[in-house]
Short mmCIF file of C-alpha atoms in Angstrom, two decimals:
data_model
loop_
_atom_site.label_atom_id
_atom_site.label_comp_id
_atom_site.label_asym_id
_atom_site.label_seq_id
_atom_site.Cartn_x
_atom_site.Cartn_y
_atom_site.Cartn_z
CA MET A 194 6.98 31.82 13.61
CA LYS A 195 7.75 30.99 10.00
CA PRO A 196 7.16 27.40 8.82
CA THR A 197 10.88 26.87 8.19
CA GLN A 198 11.73 28.06 11.70
CA ALA A 199 9.09 25.78 13.19
CA ALA A 200 10.40 22.81 11.23
CA ASN A 201 13.96 23.54 12.34
CA ARG A 202 12.89 23.84 15.96
CA ARG A 203 11.24 20.42 15.78
CA ARG A 204 14.32 18.70 14.41
CA VAL A 205 15.88 16.54 17.08
CA PRO A 206 19.43 15.18 17.05
CA ARG A 207 19.72 11.63 15.80
CA GLY A 208 20.55 10.08 19.17
CA HIS A 209 17.44 11.60 20.72
CA HIS A 210 15.26 9.97 18.07
CA GLN A 211 16.79 6.61 18.92
CA ILE A 212 16.24 7.21 22.64
CA PHE A 213 12.61 8.00 21.86
CA LEU A 214 12.22 4.76 19.90
CA TRP A 215 13.93 2.79 22.68
CA ALA A 216 11.67 4.33 25.31
CA MET A 217 8.60 3.73 23.14
CA THR A 218 9.50 0.05 22.77
CA ILE A 219 10.18 -0.46 26.49
CA ILE A 220 7.00 1.37 27.50
CA GLU A 221 4.97 -0.74 25.12
CA PHE A 222 6.57 -3.87 26.54
CA THR A 223 6.03 -2.97 30.17
CA SER A 224 2.41 -1.96 29.52
CA MET A 225 1.54 -5.43 28.27
CA ARG A 226 -0.77 -7.38 30.54
CA LYS A 227 -0.95 -10.37 28.23
CA GLY A 228 1.24 -11.67 25.44
CA SER A 229 3.00 -14.75 24.16
CA ALA A 230 6.58 -15.52 25.11
CA ALA A 231 7.56 -14.98 21.47
CA LEU A 232 6.02 -11.50 21.45
CA VAL A 233 7.75 -10.53 24.69
CA LYS A 234 11.08 -11.83 23.38
CA ALA A 235 10.66 -9.96 20.11
CA ARG A 236 9.95 -6.67 21.90
CA TRP A 237 13.04 -7.10 24.06
CA ASN A 238 15.10 -7.84 20.95
CA GLN A 239 13.86 -4.61 19.38
CA ALA A 240 14.73 -2.66 22.52
CA TRP A 241 18.23 -4.09 22.81
CA TRP A 242 18.87 -3.50 19.09
CA ILE A 243 18.18 0.19 19.61
CA VAL A 244 20.29 0.23 22.78
CA ALA A 245 23.14 -1.36 20.81
CA SER A 246 22.83 1.31 18.15
CA LEU A 247 23.16 3.99 20.83
CA LEU A 248 26.26 2.36 22.29
CA THR A 249 27.96 2.02 18.91
CA GLY A 250 26.83 5.44 17.74
CA ALA A 251 25.17 4.15 14.56
CA MET A 252 22.24 2.01 13.52
CA VAL A 253 23.08 -1.67 13.09
CA SER A 254 23.19 -2.34 9.34
CA VAL A 255 20.81 -5.28 9.16
CA SER A 256 18.35 -4.60 6.38
CA LEU A 257 18.22 -0.84 6.75
CA PRO A 258 21.59 0.49 5.63
CA ALA A 259 22.82 4.04 5.36
CA LEU A 260 20.72 5.70 8.04
CA GLY A 261 23.05 8.66 8.33
CA ALA A 262 22.70 12.40 8.17
CA SER A 263 21.27 13.96 5.02
CA GLU A 264 20.93 17.23 3.26
CA GLY A 265 18.54 19.56 5.03
CA GLY A 266 18.68 17.64 8.31
CA ASN A 267 15.34 15.91 7.74
CA ARG A 268 16.51 12.34 7.12
CA ASP A 269 16.65 11.52 10.83
CA ASP A 270 13.03 12.66 11.22
CA LEU A 271 11.93 10.39 8.37
CA ASP A 272 14.03 7.44 9.58
CA ALA A 273 12.47 7.65 13.04
CA LEU A 274 8.98 7.94 11.56
CA TYR A 275 9.59 4.98 9.23
CA LEU A 276 10.81 2.75 12.08
CA ASP A 277 7.84 3.78 14.22
CA LEU A 278 5.33 3.04 11.46
CA HIS A 279 7.04 -0.24 10.55
CA ALA A 280 6.84 -1.44 14.15
CA HIS A 281 3.17 -0.43 14.56
CA PRO A 282 1.23 -1.59 11.46
CA GLU A 283 -2.57 -1.53 11.53
CA LEU A 284 -5.15 -3.28 9.36
CA ALA A 285 -7.75 -1.67 7.11
CA PHE A 286 -10.10 0.75 8.89
CA GLN A 287 -8.20 0.11 12.14
CA GLU A 288 -5.43 2.66 11.43
CA HIS A 289 -6.27 4.83 14.45
CA ARG A 290 -2.73 5.29 15.76
CA THR A 291 -1.23 5.69 12.29
CA SER A 292 -3.81 8.27 11.24
CA GLU A 293 -3.41 10.33 14.40
CA LEU A 294 0.38 10.20 14.19
CA LEU A 295 0.49 11.60 10.66
CA ALA A 296 -2.37 14.06 11.19
CA ASP A 297 -0.66 15.51 14.25
CA ARG A 298 2.61 15.91 12.35
CA VAL A 299 1.15 17.79 9.38
CA ALA A 300 -1.01 19.91 11.68
CA ALA A 301 2.21 21.05 13.35
CA LEU A 302 3.45 22.15 9.91
CA GLY A 303 0.50 24.51 9.53
CA PHE A 304 -1.91 22.32 7.54
CA GLU A 305 -5.67 22.51 8.22
CA VAL A 306 -6.45 18.95 9.29
CA THR A 307 -9.84 17.22 9.25
CA ARG A 308 -9.82 13.79 10.88
CA HIS A 309 -12.11 10.76 10.55
CA VAL A 310 -12.81 11.22 6.84
CA GLY A 311 -13.83 7.84 5.46
CA ARG A 312 -13.71 6.42 9.00
CA THR A 313 -9.98 6.39 9.76
CA GLY A 314 -8.68 8.70 7.02
CA PHE A 315 -7.85 12.39 7.19
CA VAL A 316 -7.42 15.42 4.93
CA ALA A 317 -4.76 18.12 5.41
CA LEU A 318 -4.95 21.37 3.42
CA LEU A 319 -2.24 23.95 2.93
CA ARG A 320 -3.77 26.98 1.23
CA ASN A 321 -1.22 29.19 -0.42
CA GLY A 322 -3.05 31.70 -2.54
CA PRO A 323 -4.86 31.29 -5.87
CA GLY A 324 -3.96 28.39 -8.11
CA PRO A 325 -4.70 24.73 -8.74
CA VAL A 326 -5.71 22.21 -6.09
CA VAL A 327 -3.36 19.22 -6.09
CA MET A 328 -3.87 16.09 -4.00
CA LEU A 329 -1.11 13.76 -2.77
CA ARG A 330 -2.39 10.52 -1.27
CA THR A 331 -0.67 8.03 0.99
CA GLU A 332 -2.06 4.71 2.22
CA LEU A 333 -2.30 4.00 5.94
CA ASP A 334 -3.03 0.28 6.23
CA ALA A 335 -0.93 -2.87 6.47
CA LEU A 336 -1.43 -6.56 5.67
CA PRO A 337 -2.52 -9.57 7.77
CA LEU A 338 0.70 -11.57 7.50
CA GLU A 339 3.75 -12.38 9.60
CA GLU A 340 6.92 -10.50 8.69
CA LYS A 341 9.87 -12.76 7.89
CA THR A 342 12.47 -10.23 6.79
CA GLY A 343 14.85 -11.06 9.62
CA ALA A 344 15.22 -7.35 10.40
CA ALA A 345 15.84 -6.48 14.03
CA PHE A 346 13.00 -3.96 13.82
CA ALA A 347 10.56 -6.42 12.18
CA SER A 348 6.91 -6.09 13.11
CA VAL A 349 5.57 -8.41 15.78
CA ALA A 350 2.20 -6.64 15.87
CA ARG A 351 -1.08 -8.50 15.87
CA GLY A 352 -4.58 -7.39 15.00
CA HIS A 353 -8.05 -8.66 14.24
CA SER A 354 -9.24 -9.42 10.74
CA ALA A 355 -12.66 -8.38 9.46
CA ASP A 356 -13.88 -11.82 10.55
CA GLY A 357 -12.58 -11.26 14.08
CA ASP A 358 -9.60 -13.63 13.80
CA ASP A 359 -6.38 -12.82 15.62
CA VAL A 360 -3.73 -12.33 12.91
CA PRO A 361 -0.17 -11.06 12.57
CA VAL A 362 0.17 -7.64 10.92
CA ALA A 363 3.03 -6.25 8.84
CA HIS A 364 3.79 -3.53 6.32
CA ALA A 365 4.62 -5.92 3.46
CA CYS A 366 3.51 -3.52 0.72
CA GLY A 367 5.67 -0.54 1.60
CA HIS A 368 2.96 1.75 2.94
CA ASP A 369 5.26 2.67 5.85
CA LEU A 370 7.80 3.90 3.28
CA HIS A 371 5.06 5.79 1.43
CA MET A 372 3.93 7.54 4.62
CA ALA A 373 7.44 8.56 5.63
CA ALA A 374 8.10 10.08 2.19
CA TRP A 375 4.63 11.69 2.16
CA TYR A 376 5.48 13.45 5.42
CA GLY A 377 8.89 14.46 4.11
CA THR A 378 7.16 16.00 1.11
CA ALA A 379 4.73 17.84 3.38
CA MET A 380 7.67 19.32 5.31
CA ARG A 381 9.37 20.47 2.11
CA MET A 382 6.23 21.99 0.62
CA ALA A 383 5.42 23.84 3.83
CA ALA A 384 8.95 25.18 4.16
CA GLU A 385 9.16 26.18 0.48
CA ARG A 386 5.71 27.67 0.00
CA ARG A 387 7.21 30.87 -1.43
CA ASP A 388 8.00 28.82 -4.55
CA TRP A 389 4.46 27.71 -5.41
CA LYS A 390 0.86 28.88 -5.38
CA GLY A 391 -2.42 27.03 -4.98
CA THR A 392 -3.80 24.52 -2.49
CA LEU A 393 -1.96 21.37 -1.47
CA MET A 394 -4.33 18.60 -0.38
CA MET A 395 -2.52 15.87 1.56
CA VAL A 396 -4.71 12.79 2.05
CA GLY A 397 -4.15 9.88 4.43
CA GLN A 398 -6.31 7.10 3.00
CA PRO A 399 -7.31 4.00 4.94
CA ALA A 400 -8.02 0.48 3.68
CA GLU A 401 -6.22 0.45 0.33
CA GLU A 402 -5.42 -3.24 0.74
CA THR A 403 -9.10 -4.16 0.92
CA PHE A 404 -10.08 -1.68 -1.83
CA GLY A 405 -12.52 0.11 0.47
CA GLY A 406 -10.68 3.23 1.57
CA ALA A 407 -10.88 5.45 -1.51
CA HIS A 408 -14.61 4.87 -1.90
CA ALA A 409 -15.15 5.45 1.83
CA MET A 410 -13.44 8.83 1.60
CA LEU A 411 -15.31 9.82 -1.55
CA ASP A 412 -18.61 8.76 0.04
CA ASP A 413 -17.70 10.89 3.06
CA GLY A 414 -17.33 13.99 0.90
CA LEU A 415 -13.65 14.05 -0.04
CA PHE A 416 -14.40 15.97 -3.24
CA THR A 417 -17.40 17.91 -1.93
CA ARG A 418 -16.57 18.89 1.68
CA PHE A 419 -13.08 19.90 0.60
CA PRO A 420 -11.75 21.68 -2.49
CA ARG A 421 -12.10 19.38 -5.47
CA PRO A 422 -8.58 18.65 -6.76
CA ASP A 423 -7.54 19.41 -10.29
CA TYR A 424 -4.95 16.64 -10.03
CA ALA A 425 -4.44 13.58 -7.81
CA LEU A 426 -1.02 11.97 -7.34
CA SER A 427 0.29 8.92 -5.51
CA VAL A 428 3.57 6.98 -5.53
CA HIS A 429 4.04 3.26 -4.81
CA ASP A 430 7.22 1.28 -4.16
CA GLU A 431 8.31 -1.16 -6.87
CA PRO A 432 10.49 -4.29 -6.36
CA SER A 433 11.38 -4.61 -10.06
CA LEU A 434 13.16 -1.23 -10.15
CA ALA A 435 16.40 -0.19 -8.45
CA ALA A 436 16.04 1.98 -5.36
CA GLY A 437 15.33 5.61 -6.20
CA VAL A 438 14.31 5.06 -9.85
CA PHE A 439 10.84 6.34 -10.79
CA GLY A 440 8.66 4.32 -13.13
CA PHE A 441 5.77 5.81 -15.13
CA HIS A 442 3.16 4.43 -17.51
CA PRO A 443 0.59 6.60 -19.35
CA GLY A 444 -2.93 5.17 -19.76
CA PHE A 445 -4.14 1.95 -18.12
CA PHE A 446 -1.52 1.03 -15.54
CA ARG A 447 -2.98 -1.22 -12.84
CA ALA A 448 -5.67 -3.86 -13.35
CA ALA A 449 -9.25 -4.11 -12.13
CA SER A 450 -9.84 -6.62 -9.34
CA ASP A 451 -12.76 -8.85 -8.39
CA GLU A 452 -12.97 -11.45 -5.62
CA ILE A 453 -15.19 -14.50 -5.96
CA THR A 454 -16.33 -16.87 -3.23
CA VAL A 455 -17.41 -20.29 -4.49
CA VAL A 456 -19.04 -23.14 -2.58
CA MET A 457 -19.15 -26.48 -4.43
CA HIS A 458 -22.01 -28.55 -3.02
CA GLY A 459 -21.78 -32.33 -2.86
CA ARG A 460 -23.12 -35.21 -0.80
CA GLY A 461 -20.76 -36.38 1.89
CA GLY A 462 -20.10 -39.86 3.17
CA HIS A 463 -17.51 -42.47 4.08
CA GLY A 464 -14.10 -42.08 2.45
CA ALA A 465 -14.01 -45.83 1.76
CA LYS A 466 -17.28 -45.68 -0.20
CA PRO A 467 -16.96 -42.71 -2.55
CA TYR A 468 -19.47 -44.32 -4.94
CA THR A 469 -22.21 -43.49 -2.45
CA THR A 470 -21.28 -39.81 -2.46
CA VAL A 471 -20.96 -36.80 -4.73
CA ASP A 472 -17.43 -35.64 -3.94
CA PRO A 473 -17.06 -31.83 -3.86
CA VAL A 474 -13.28 -32.15 -3.40
CA VAL A 475 -12.97 -33.76 -6.84
CA MET A 476 -15.32 -31.15 -8.30
CA ALA A 477 -13.20 -28.35 -6.87
CA ALA A 478 -9.95 -29.94 -8.05
CA ARG A 479 -11.24 -30.24 -11.61
CA ALA A 480 -12.55 -26.68 -11.46
CA VAL A 481 -9.14 -25.27 -10.42
CA VAL A 482 -7.56 -26.77 -13.54
CA GLY A 483 -10.48 -25.98 -15.84
CA LEU A 484 -10.64 -22.34 -14.83
CA GLN A 485 -7.13 -21.80 -16.19
CA THR A 486 -8.36 -22.55 -19.70
CA ILE A 487 -10.43 -19.36 -19.54
CA VAL A 488 -7.15 -17.45 -19.78
CA ALA A 489 -5.28 -19.95 -21.98
CA ARG A 490 -8.06 -20.67 -24.51
CA GLU A 491 -10.80 -18.05 -24.24
CA THR A 492 -8.95 -14.75 -23.73
CA ASP A 493 -7.27 -12.52 -26.27
CA PRO A 494 -3.62 -12.28 -25.12
CA PHE A 495 -3.64 -8.58 -26.01
CA SER A 496 -6.36 -8.04 -23.38
CA PRO A 497 -4.72 -9.72 -20.37
CA VAL A 498 -6.67 -11.51 -17.66
CA VAL A 499 -5.55 -13.39 -14.54
CA VAL A 500 -7.67 -15.99 -12.73
CA THR A 501 -6.15 -17.23 -9.47
CA VAL A 502 -7.59 -19.72 -7.00
CA GLY A 503 -5.94 -18.49 -3.83
CA SER A 504 -7.75 -20.58 -1.24
CA ILE A 505 -9.48 -23.96 -1.17
CA HIS A 506 -10.91 -25.59 1.95
CA GLY A 507 -12.99 -28.69 2.52
CA GLY A 508 -13.26 -31.69 4.79
CA SER A 509 -12.15 -32.48 8.30
CA ALA A 510 -10.61 -35.99 8.17
CA ALA A 511 -8.95 -38.37 5.71
CA ASN A 512 -11.83 -40.86 5.75
CA ILE A 513 -14.70 -38.39 5.43
CA ILE A 514 -15.93 -36.96 2.14
CA PRO A 515 -17.40 -33.54 2.98
CA ASP A 516 -20.68 -32.01 1.87
CA GLU A 517 -19.02 -28.92 0.45
CA VAL A 518 -15.75 -27.23 -0.51
CA LYS A 519 -15.12 -23.49 -0.41
CA MET A 520 -12.83 -21.67 -2.86
CA LEU A 521 -11.69 -18.06 -3.04
CA LEU A 522 -10.77 -16.61 -6.44
CA SER A 523 -9.06 -13.42 -7.55
CA VAL A 524 -9.72 -12.07 -11.05
CA ARG A 525 -7.69 -9.27 -12.68
CA SER A 526 -8.43 -7.52 -15.97
CA PHE A 527 -8.15 -4.19 -17.79
CA ASP A 528 -10.89 -4.18 -20.41
CA PRO A 529 -14.50 -4.00 -19.11
CA LYS A 530 -15.71 -6.45 -21.77
CA SER A 531 -12.97 -8.93 -20.88
CA ARG A 532 -13.87 -8.53 -17.23
CA GLU A 533 -17.54 -9.27 -17.90
CA ARG A 534 -16.73 -12.18 -20.20
CA THR A 535 -14.31 -13.72 -17.68
CA LEU A 536 -16.79 -13.57 -14.81
CA ALA A 537 -19.43 -15.21 -16.99
CA ALA A 538 -16.97 -17.91 -18.08
CA ILE A 539 -16.07 -18.70 -14.46
CA ARG A 540 -19.74 -19.25 -13.65
CA ARG A 541 -20.16 -21.43 -16.74
CA HIS A 542 -17.17 -23.63 -15.84
CA LEU A 543 -18.25 -24.06 -12.24
CA ASP A 544 -21.86 -24.86 -13.17
CA GLY A 545 -20.56 -27.36 -15.71
CA GLU A 546 -18.37 -29.17 -13.19
CA ALA A 547 -21.28 -29.46 -10.77
CA ALA A 548 -23.62 -30.74 -13.48
CA ALA A 549 -21.03 -33.27 -14.72
CA ALA A 550 -20.61 -34.63 -11.18
CA GLY A 551 -24.34 -34.88 -10.55
CA ALA A 552 -24.19 -32.39 -7.69
CA PRO A 553 -27.37 -32.01 -5.66
CA GLU A 554 -27.39 -28.26 -6.41
CA PRO A 555 -25.42 -25.73 -8.45
CA PRO A 556 -22.45 -24.03 -6.82
CA THR A 557 -23.01 -20.89 -4.80
CA ILE A 558 -21.05 -18.09 -6.48
CA THR A 559 -20.65 -14.66 -4.87
CA VAL A 560 -18.80 -11.93 -6.75
CA ARG A 561 -17.36 -9.06 -4.71
CA PRO A 562 -16.26 -6.26 -7.05
CA GLY A 563 -12.95 -4.86 -5.85
CA THR A 564 -11.72 -1.88 -7.81
CA ASP A 565 -11.56 -0.54 -11.34
CA PRO A 566 -8.33 -0.30 -13.34
CA VAL A 567 -6.01 2.61 -12.66
CA TYR A 568 -5.92 4.99 -15.62
CA ASN A 569 -3.07 7.49 -15.65
CA ASP A 570 -3.99 10.66 -17.49
CA PRO A 571 -1.49 10.44 -20.38
CA ALA A 572 -0.59 14.13 -20.76
CA THR A 573 -0.21 14.67 -17.01
CA THR A 574 1.84 11.47 -16.63
CA VAL A 575 4.35 12.55 -19.27
CA ARG A 576 4.48 16.05 -17.79
CA LEU A 577 5.28 14.73 -14.31
CA ALA A 578 7.85 12.26 -15.64
CA GLU A 579 9.67 15.15 -17.31
CA ALA A 580 9.53 17.27 -14.16
CA ILE A 581 10.99 14.44 -12.05
CA ARG A 582 13.61 13.76 -14.72
CA ARG A 583 14.73 17.37 -14.53
CA ALA A 584 14.94 17.18 -10.72
CA LEU A 585 16.60 13.75 -10.33
CA GLY A 586 18.33 13.15 -13.66
CA ALA A 587 17.37 11.16 -16.74
CA GLU A 588 18.75 7.89 -15.34
CA HIS A 589 16.27 8.04 -12.44
CA VAL A 590 13.07 8.02 -14.55
CA VAL A 591 12.01 5.14 -16.82
CA GLU A 592 8.84 4.07 -18.58
CA MET A 593 7.57 0.76 -17.23
CA PRO A 594 4.94 -1.77 -18.38
CA ALA A 595 1.43 -2.02 -16.99
CA LYS A 596 0.90 -4.38 -14.06
CA MET A 597 -1.85 -6.86 -13.18
CA THR A 598 -1.87 -5.77 -9.54
CA SER A 599 -4.69 -3.48 -8.44
CA GLU A 600 -5.10 -0.20 -6.54
CA ASP A 601 -8.20 1.65 -5.35
CA PHE A 602 -6.47 4.91 -6.33
CA SER A 603 -8.45 4.30 -9.53
CA ALA A 604 -11.55 5.67 -7.78
CA TYR A 605 -10.23 9.23 -7.86
CA GLY A 606 -9.68 9.15 -11.61
CA ARG A 607 -13.09 7.55 -12.13
CA ASP A 608 -14.55 10.55 -10.32
CA GLY A 609 -13.21 12.85 -13.03
CA VAL A 610 -9.93 14.06 -11.54
CA LYS A 611 -6.74 13.91 -13.62
CA ALA A 612 -4.94 11.19 -11.69
CA VAL A 613 -1.43 9.75 -11.91
CA LEU A 614 0.01 6.79 -10.01
CA LEU A 615 3.79 6.53 -10.24
CA HIS A 616 6.08 3.78 -8.98
CA ILE A 617 9.51 4.10 -7.41
CA GLY A 618 12.13 1.38 -7.24
CA ALA A 619 12.93 0.09 -3.77
CA SER A 620 15.26 -2.86 -4.41
CA ASP A 621 19.00 -3.03 -3.90
CA PRO A 622 20.42 -2.45 -7.41
CA GLU A 623 23.22 -5.03 -7.05
CA GLN A 624 20.86 -7.68 -5.74
CA LEU A 625 18.39 -6.87 -8.50
CA ARG A 626 21.14 -7.15 -11.14
CA ASP A 627 22.55 -10.43 -9.80
CA HIS A 628 19.41 -12.23 -8.60
CA GLY A 629 16.37 -10.41 -9.95
CA VAL A 630 13.36 -9.75 -7.71
CA VAL A 631 14.05 -11.79 -4.56
CA ALA A 632 10.90 -10.78 -2.68
CA ASP A 633 7.83 -9.05 -4.09
CA LEU A 634 5.05 -6.97 -2.61
CA HIS A 635 2.80 -8.87 -0.20
CA SER A 636 5.64 -11.27 0.54
CA PRO A 637 6.54 -11.67 4.23
CA ARG A 638 10.16 -11.14 3.13
CA TRP A 639 9.64 -7.82 1.29
CA LEU A 640 11.61 -4.98 2.88
CA PRO A 641 12.22 -1.82 0.81
CA LYS A 642 15.70 -0.34 0.71
CA LEU A 643 14.96 2.80 2.70
CA HIS A 644 17.80 4.88 1.30
CA PRO A 645 18.03 6.23 -1.31
CA THR A 646 14.37 5.33 -1.96
CA VAL A 647 12.76 7.68 0.55
CA ASP A 648 15.09 10.53 -0.40
CA ALA A 649 14.30 10.21 -4.12
CA MET A 650 10.60 9.76 -3.34
CA VAL A 651 10.48 13.07 -1.47
CA ASP A 652 12.44 14.87 -4.19
CA GLY A 653 10.24 13.40 -6.92
CA GLU A 654 6.97 14.16 -5.16
CA VAL A 655 8.06 17.73 -4.51
CA ALA A 656 9.09 18.16 -8.15
CA ALA A 657 5.75 16.76 -9.34
CA LEU A 658 3.68 18.91 -6.99
CA ARG A 659 5.57 22.07 -7.89
CA GLU A 660 5.08 21.27 -11.58
CA LEU A 661 1.31 21.09 -11.07
CA LEU A 662 0.94 24.00 -8.67
CA ALA A 663 1.14 27.47 -10.15
CA SER A 664 4.67 28.84 -10.12
CA HIS A 665 5.32 31.84 -7.91
CA SER A 666 5.89 34.86 -10.11
CA SER A 667 9.20 36.65 -9.58
CA SER A 668 7.28 39.94 -9.66
CA GLN A 669 5.31 39.05 -6.55
#
């Protein structure tokens, strides 16, 4: 059976996809042995929303408009996959269901699939004669936060953090959108293999959010057990761009990231007698303000740096001064020298605060390197932008500024592969025009506009891959 015939045979009418989702939700509900009343209620709400869509003959237009038929008959497949992934998010290195779901789908398209690469990742190869090896990566993991989008299909999933805590889980960074488009691209490339030559390497990468997945896959032989790619490509959703508009940036695009854990040591005592103590709460409060001067007064503005204190915890009661306060810091930078200088300055400021307060010991400072900056190969970036512009139109491709957010996709470029990370707008254009960015990535209220984003993402990825893979000669 030809790939196109197989793909057509697997296409299911829209109503059947909805029945599948309804059945999946009910089965999951009835299989629960334990669960909060809120979780049970949320699952029933999801089930009845899908039932209502069947009775009315169309999806309820809550936050997912325009889920209709599309060219090629594949939109329904991608819509169903997106809703499934959105409802079943999994945390870093726990993406067992997600990984199996995608691996099974691309295996059915004729890809050679190797599972459990980098723990919960997988690699799918489609060999199509001599030519370049081109890798397209998607992320598999979600975030430990509670979704607050108000969507009827919002995630109510829960998981366990690396520390073992029970936490809510949601796709608040768009990885569910990325995976749906990634699969749509795999379908197109498999069906249209007469138009390209080479090896397509589709990678499902775990643990992007914790910056561990790319390194785990490389350490597990991603570029040695499998054909080493000539190019690596990935696409990420972007709230600052209108849905379906690609953004590109040659050179350094996404910042390096480091996490720092700080413990300020004091000497606790009675809250009414602070003069008998060394108060770590005051030390920490002064440090939070002082650390900002590293950026404002010690950093060249043309070499940007961000220092954020994202968490501060200490004490147990109003009338008790604690022995210690714990802080968690995030540091972002592009230039290696600025990165080194900033980390040293943070230590200097914290040591100084402790010394000024007469602390019994210096602060404990633990630096956890996250990921290096993403560097987009300039020539390849421009080449892909032009290819996507030809496929989608000039108005759908724009150059965008670098961002201080981070991505472990950088590891593939650091390993010597020509790598390009593109962004695609996923915000409602009217809302963006009238109100700006209402919700950003990692917000519990972020919900990408599925269409036309996923459609443009598939078209753009296909155009980029075909640009990089050797063209099929008309004489063959």
